[in-house]
Short mmCIF file of C-alpha atoms and ligand atoms in Angstrom, two decimals:
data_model
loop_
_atom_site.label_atom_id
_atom_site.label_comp_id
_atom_site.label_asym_id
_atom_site.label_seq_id
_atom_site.Cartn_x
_atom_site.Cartn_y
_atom_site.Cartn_z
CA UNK A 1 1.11 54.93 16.13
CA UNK A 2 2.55 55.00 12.97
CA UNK A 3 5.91 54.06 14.42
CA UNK A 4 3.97 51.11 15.87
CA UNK A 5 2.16 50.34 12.53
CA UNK A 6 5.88 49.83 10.97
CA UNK A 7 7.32 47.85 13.54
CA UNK A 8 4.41 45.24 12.80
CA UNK A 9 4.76 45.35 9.10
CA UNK A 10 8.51 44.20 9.59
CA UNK A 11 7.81 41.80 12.09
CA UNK A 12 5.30 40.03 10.21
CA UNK A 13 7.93 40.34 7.32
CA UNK A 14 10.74 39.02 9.58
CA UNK A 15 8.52 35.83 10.81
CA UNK A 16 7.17 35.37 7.17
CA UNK A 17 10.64 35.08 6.17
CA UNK A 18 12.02 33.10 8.44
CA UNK A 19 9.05 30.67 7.41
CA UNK A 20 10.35 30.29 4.16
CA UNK A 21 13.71 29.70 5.36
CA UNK A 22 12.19 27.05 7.55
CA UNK A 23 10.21 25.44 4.48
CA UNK A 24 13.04 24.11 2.07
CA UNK A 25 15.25 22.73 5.01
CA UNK A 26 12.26 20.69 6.14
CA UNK A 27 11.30 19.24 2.87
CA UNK A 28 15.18 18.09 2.21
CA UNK A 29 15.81 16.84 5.65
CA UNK A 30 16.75 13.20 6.27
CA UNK A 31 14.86 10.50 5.18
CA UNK A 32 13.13 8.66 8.46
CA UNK A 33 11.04 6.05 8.66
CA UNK A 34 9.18 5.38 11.84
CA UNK A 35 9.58 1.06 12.54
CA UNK A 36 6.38 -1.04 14.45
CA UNK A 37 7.57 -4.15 16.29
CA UNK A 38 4.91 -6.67 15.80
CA UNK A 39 6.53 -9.86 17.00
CA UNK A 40 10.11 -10.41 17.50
CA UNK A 41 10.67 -11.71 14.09
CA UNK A 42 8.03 -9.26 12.33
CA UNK A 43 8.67 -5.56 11.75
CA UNK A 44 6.69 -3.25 10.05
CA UNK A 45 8.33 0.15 8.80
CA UNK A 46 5.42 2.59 8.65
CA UNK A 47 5.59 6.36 7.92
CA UNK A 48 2.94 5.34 4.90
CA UNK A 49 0.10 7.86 4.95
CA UNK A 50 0.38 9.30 1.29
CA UNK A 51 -0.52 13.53 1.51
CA UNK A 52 2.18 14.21 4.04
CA UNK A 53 4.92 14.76 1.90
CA UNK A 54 7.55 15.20 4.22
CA UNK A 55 7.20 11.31 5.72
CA UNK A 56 5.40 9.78 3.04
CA UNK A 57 7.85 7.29 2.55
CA UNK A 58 5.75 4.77 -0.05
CA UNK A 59 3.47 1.82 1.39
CA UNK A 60 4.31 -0.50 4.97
CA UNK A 61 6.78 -2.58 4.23
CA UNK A 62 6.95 -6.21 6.41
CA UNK A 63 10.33 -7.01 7.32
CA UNK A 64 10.30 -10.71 8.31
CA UNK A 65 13.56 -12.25 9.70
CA UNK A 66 14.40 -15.85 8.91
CA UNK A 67 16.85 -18.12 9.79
CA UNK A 68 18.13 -17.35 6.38
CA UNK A 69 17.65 -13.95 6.27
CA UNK A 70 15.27 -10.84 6.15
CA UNK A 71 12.75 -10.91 3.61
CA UNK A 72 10.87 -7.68 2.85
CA UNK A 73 7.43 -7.16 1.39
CA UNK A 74 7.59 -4.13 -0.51
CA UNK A 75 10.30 -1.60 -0.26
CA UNK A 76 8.79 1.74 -0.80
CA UNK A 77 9.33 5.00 -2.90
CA UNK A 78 13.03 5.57 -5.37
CA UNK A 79 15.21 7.16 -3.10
CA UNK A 80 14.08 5.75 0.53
CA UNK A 81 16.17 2.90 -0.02
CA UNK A 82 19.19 3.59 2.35
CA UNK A 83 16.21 4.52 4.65
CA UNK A 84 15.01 1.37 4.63
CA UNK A 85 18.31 -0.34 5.24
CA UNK A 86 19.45 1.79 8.06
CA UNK A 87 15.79 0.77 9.68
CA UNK A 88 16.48 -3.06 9.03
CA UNK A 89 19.89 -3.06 10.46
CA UNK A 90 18.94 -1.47 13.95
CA UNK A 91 16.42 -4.50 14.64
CA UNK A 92 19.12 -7.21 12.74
CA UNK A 93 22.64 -8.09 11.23
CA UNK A 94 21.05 -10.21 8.91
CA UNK A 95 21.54 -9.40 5.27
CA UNK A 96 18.20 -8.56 3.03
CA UNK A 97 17.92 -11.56 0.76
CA UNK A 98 14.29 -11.55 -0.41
CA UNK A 99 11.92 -9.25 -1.73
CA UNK A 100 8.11 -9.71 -2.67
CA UNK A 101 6.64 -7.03 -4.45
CA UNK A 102 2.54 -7.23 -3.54
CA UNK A 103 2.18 -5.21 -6.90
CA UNK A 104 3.67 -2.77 -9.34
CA UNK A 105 3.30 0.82 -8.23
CA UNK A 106 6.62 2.68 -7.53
CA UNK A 107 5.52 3.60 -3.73
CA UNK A 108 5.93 -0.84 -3.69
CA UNK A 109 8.86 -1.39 -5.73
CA UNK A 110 11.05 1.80 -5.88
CA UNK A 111 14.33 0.47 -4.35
CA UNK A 112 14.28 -3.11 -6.17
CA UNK A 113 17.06 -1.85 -7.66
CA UNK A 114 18.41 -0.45 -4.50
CA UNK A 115 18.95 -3.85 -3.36
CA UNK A 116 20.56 -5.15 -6.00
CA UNK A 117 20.32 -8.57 -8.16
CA UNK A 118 21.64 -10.36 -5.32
CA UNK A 119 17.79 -10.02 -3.72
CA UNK A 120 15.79 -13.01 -5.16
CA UNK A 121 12.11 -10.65 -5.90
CA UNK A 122 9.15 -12.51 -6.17
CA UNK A 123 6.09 -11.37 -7.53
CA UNK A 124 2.80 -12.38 -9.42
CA UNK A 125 2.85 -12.98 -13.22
CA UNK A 126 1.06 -10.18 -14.11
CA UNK A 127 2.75 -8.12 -11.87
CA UNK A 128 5.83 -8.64 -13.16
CA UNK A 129 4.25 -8.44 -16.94
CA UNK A 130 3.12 -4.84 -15.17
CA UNK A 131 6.52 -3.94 -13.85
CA UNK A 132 7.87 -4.78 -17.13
CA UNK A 133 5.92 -1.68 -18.75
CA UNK A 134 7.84 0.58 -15.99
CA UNK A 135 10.39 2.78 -16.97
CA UNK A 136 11.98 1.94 -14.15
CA UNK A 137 12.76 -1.26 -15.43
CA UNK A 138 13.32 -0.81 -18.73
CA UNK A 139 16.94 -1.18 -20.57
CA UNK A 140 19.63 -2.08 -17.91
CA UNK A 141 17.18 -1.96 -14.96
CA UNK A 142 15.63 -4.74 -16.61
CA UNK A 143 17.94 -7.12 -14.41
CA UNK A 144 16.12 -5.89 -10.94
CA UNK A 145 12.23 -7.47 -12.71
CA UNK A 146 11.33 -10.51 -10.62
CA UNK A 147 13.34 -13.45 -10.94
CA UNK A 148 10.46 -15.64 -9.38
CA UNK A 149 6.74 -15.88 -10.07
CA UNK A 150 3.69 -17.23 -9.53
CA UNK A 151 0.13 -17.77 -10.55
CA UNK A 152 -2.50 -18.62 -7.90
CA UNK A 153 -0.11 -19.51 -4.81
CA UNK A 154 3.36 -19.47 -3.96
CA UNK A 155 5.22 -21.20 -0.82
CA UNK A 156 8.29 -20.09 0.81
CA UNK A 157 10.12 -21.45 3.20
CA UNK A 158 8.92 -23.69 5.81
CA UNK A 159 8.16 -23.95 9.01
CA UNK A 160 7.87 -20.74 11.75
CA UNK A 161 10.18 -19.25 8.16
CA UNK A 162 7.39 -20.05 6.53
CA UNK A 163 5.67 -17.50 3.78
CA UNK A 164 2.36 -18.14 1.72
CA UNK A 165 1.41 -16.08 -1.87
CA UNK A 166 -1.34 -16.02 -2.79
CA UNK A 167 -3.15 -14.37 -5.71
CA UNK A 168 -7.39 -14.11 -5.57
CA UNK A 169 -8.17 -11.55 -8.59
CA UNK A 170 -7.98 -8.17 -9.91
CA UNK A 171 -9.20 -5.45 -7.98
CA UNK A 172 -6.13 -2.68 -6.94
CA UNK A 173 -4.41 -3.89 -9.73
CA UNK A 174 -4.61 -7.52 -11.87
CA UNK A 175 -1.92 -8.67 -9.71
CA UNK A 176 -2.11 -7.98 -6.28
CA UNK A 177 -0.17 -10.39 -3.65
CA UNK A 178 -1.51 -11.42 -0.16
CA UNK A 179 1.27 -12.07 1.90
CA UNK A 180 0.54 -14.48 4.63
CA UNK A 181 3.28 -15.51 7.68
CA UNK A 182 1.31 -18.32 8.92
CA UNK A 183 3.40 -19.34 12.19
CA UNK A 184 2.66 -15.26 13.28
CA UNK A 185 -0.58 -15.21 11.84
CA UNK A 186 -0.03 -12.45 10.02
CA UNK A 187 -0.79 -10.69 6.43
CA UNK A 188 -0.05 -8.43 4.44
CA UNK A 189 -2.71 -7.20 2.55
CA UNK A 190 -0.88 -4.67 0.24
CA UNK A 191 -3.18 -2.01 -1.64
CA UNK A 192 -6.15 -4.29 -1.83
CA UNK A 193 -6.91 -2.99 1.65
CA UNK A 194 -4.54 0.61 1.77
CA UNK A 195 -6.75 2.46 3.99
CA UNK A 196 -10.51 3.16 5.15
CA UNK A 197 -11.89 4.81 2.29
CA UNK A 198 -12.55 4.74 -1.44
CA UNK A 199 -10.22 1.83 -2.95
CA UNK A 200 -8.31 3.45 -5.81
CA UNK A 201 -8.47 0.67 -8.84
CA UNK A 202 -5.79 1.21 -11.34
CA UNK A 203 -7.71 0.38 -14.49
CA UNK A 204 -4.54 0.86 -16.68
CA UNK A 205 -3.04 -1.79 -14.45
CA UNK A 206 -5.93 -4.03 -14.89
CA UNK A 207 -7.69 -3.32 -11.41
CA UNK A 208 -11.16 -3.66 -11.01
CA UNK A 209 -13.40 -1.71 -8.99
CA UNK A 210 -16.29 -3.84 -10.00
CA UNK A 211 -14.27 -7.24 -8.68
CA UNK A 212 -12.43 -6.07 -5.69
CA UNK A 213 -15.57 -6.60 -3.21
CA UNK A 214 -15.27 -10.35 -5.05
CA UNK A 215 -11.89 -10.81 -4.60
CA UNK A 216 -11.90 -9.45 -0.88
CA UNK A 217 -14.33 -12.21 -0.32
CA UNK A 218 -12.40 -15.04 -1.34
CA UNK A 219 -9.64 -13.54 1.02
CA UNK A 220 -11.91 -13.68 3.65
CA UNK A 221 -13.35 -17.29 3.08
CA UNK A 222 -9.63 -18.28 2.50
CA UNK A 223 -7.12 -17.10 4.75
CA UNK A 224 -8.68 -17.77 8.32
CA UNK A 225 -5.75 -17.89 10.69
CA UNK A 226 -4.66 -14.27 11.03
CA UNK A 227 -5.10 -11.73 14.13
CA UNK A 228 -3.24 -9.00 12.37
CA UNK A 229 -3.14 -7.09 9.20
CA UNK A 230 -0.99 -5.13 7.81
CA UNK A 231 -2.84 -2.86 5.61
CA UNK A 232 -1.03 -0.76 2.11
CA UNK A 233 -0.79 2.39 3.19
CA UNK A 234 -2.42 2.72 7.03
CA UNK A 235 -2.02 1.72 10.97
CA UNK A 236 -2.38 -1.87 11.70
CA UNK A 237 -5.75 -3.44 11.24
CA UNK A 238 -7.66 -6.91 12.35
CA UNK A 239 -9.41 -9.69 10.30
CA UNK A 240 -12.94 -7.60 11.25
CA UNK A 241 -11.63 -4.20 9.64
CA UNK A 242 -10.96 -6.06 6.56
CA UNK A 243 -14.36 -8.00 6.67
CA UNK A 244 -15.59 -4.53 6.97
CA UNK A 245 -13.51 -2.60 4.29
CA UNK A 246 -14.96 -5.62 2.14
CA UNK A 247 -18.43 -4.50 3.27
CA UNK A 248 -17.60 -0.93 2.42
CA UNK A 249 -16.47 -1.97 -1.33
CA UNK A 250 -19.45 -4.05 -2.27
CA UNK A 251 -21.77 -1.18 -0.70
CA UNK A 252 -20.19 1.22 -3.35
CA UNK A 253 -19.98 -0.90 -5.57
CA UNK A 254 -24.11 -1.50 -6.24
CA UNK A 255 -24.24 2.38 -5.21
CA UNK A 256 -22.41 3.44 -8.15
CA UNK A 257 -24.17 0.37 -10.22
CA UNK A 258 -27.66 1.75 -9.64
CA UNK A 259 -26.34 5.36 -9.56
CA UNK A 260 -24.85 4.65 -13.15
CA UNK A 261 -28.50 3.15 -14.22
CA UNK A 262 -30.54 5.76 -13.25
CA UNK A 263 -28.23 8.22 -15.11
CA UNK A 264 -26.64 10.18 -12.46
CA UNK A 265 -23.50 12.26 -12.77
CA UNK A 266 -20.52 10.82 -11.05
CA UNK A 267 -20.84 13.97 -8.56
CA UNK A 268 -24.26 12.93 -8.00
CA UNK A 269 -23.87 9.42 -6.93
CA UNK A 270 -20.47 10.48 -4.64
CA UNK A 271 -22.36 12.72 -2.72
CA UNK A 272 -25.24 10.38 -1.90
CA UNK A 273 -23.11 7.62 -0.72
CA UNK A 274 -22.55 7.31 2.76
CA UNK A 275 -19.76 6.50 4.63
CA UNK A 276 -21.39 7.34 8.29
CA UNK A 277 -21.94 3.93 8.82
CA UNK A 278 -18.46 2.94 8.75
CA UNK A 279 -16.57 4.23 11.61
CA UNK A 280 -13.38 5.54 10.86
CA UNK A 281 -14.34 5.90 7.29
CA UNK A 282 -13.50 9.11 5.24
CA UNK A 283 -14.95 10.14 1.52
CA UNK A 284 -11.82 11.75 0.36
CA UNK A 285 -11.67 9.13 -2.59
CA UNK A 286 -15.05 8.12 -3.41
CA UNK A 287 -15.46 10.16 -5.90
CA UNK A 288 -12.38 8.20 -7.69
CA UNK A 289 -13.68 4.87 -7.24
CA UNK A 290 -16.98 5.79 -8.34
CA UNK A 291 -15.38 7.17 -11.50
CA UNK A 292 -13.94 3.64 -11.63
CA UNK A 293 -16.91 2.08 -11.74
CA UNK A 294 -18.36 4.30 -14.21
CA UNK A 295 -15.47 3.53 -16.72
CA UNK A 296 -15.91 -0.50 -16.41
CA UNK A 297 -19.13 -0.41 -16.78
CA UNK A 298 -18.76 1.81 -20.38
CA UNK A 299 -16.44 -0.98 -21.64
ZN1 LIG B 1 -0.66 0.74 -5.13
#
């Protein structure tokens, strides 16, 4: 029995060790990102779900090939850029020559400098006034900052090469992109629609989680002809999800508004909103954009 006892204790030590030895090799292996063919000129390279952070690889990046070139929206987290390269060139020989940054977080813009100066980046102006407050482009790395920007909208190309820019208002950040390929009719909606929950609003950035149910609905009443989004930081979603998601952030919005007024805690009014009512919807970061609301309203 006791011989028995023993030969447990090391086994458990044995497979608790070789756990451990399992761990580290896992969290250094190679960097892969998992690629979503949407049309043949539209790519989408995924592994984007922050929390899982052996494939978290930064936000879903659009890789659109033109006669000219590929042109990327967003390129994810420092350090995935060969990643991203290696993921372009098995889908086309075409060289990278564009990158729009939808805004400035680091999970967006991380390999900018990857790329090089020989990448014309295009952002909006208060994105770029954002980046600009970056250590990552500070000193030298100032070089890799966005060559071209815009205020309201922005055209690219032309025909099925085609890109529209457009700008609507602060709400993720003040200077969130919506990236548009009209002959696919697709966008990109960046953060301002990252998943189906809570919107995180970077205040210090100048988001907004008292205008981003606003600024969703001018998106909606503006750009019409789209059957597919591409979403900041989840699977693919439709023109109805977004409609929805809009739904969802004017909902919390006059929750935390009335919430606020009748003096509740910020625990208090998170736990008496809702989400049953939108399917698919988890409460994981309520609690943050409630805070967010909170804040605004104090200033
Ligand atoms: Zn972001």
């Amino acid at each position: 029995m006791k011989r028995l006892f023993l030969l447990g204790g090391l086994l458990a030590v044995f497979s608790l060790s070789l756990a451990a030895a399992q761990q580290p090799a896992a969290a250094a292996g190679p960097k892969t990102i998992d690629i979503l063919k949407l049309k043949d000129n539209l790519y989408v390279l995924t592994s984007s779900t922050p929390g899982n952070a052996a494939t978290f690889s930064g936000g879903n990046v659009a890789v659109f090939i033109t006669d000219g070139g590929v042109t990327l929206v967003d390129d994810k987290l420092a350090g995935w850029g060969q990643a991203v390269l290696d993921k372009v060139k098995s889908v086309t020989s075409k060289p990278i020559t564009r990158i729009i940054n939808t805004h400035t977080h680091g999970d967006h813009t991380g390999n900018d400098n990857f790329f090089g100066t020989s990448v014309e980046i295009v952002a909006q102006d208060n994105t770029k006034a954002n980046m600009e407050k970056m250590d990552a482009f500070k000193g030298d790395n100032a070089k890799f900052l966005p060559k071209k920007t815009y205020k309201d909208k922005l055209t690219l190309g032309s025909g099925k090469d085609r890109i529209d820019l457009y700008y609507f208002g602060a709400g993720h950040t003040n200077g969130d992109t919506f990236v548009v390929f009209p002959a696919l009719r697709v966008l990109h909606t960046g953060d301002m629609f990252a998943w189906k929950d809570g919107p995180y609003c970077d205040l210090t950035n100048g988001g907004s989680c008292v205008a981003l149910p606003r600024t969703l609905q001018k998106v909606i009443a503006s750009i019409k002809d789209v059957d597919t989004i591409i979403p900041g930081h989840s699977p693919m979603q439709t023109p109805a999800d977004l409609q929805m998601f809009q739904r969802f952030t004017a909902d919390l919005l006059s929750h935390a508004i009335d919430a606020n007024k009748a003096g509740k805690s910020v625990d208090d009014a998170t736990a008496s909103f809702k989400v049953d009512k939108y399917p698919g919807y988890k409460n994981e970061r309520v609690k943050g954009a409630v805070q967010a609301v909170y804040d605004e309203l104090k200033k």
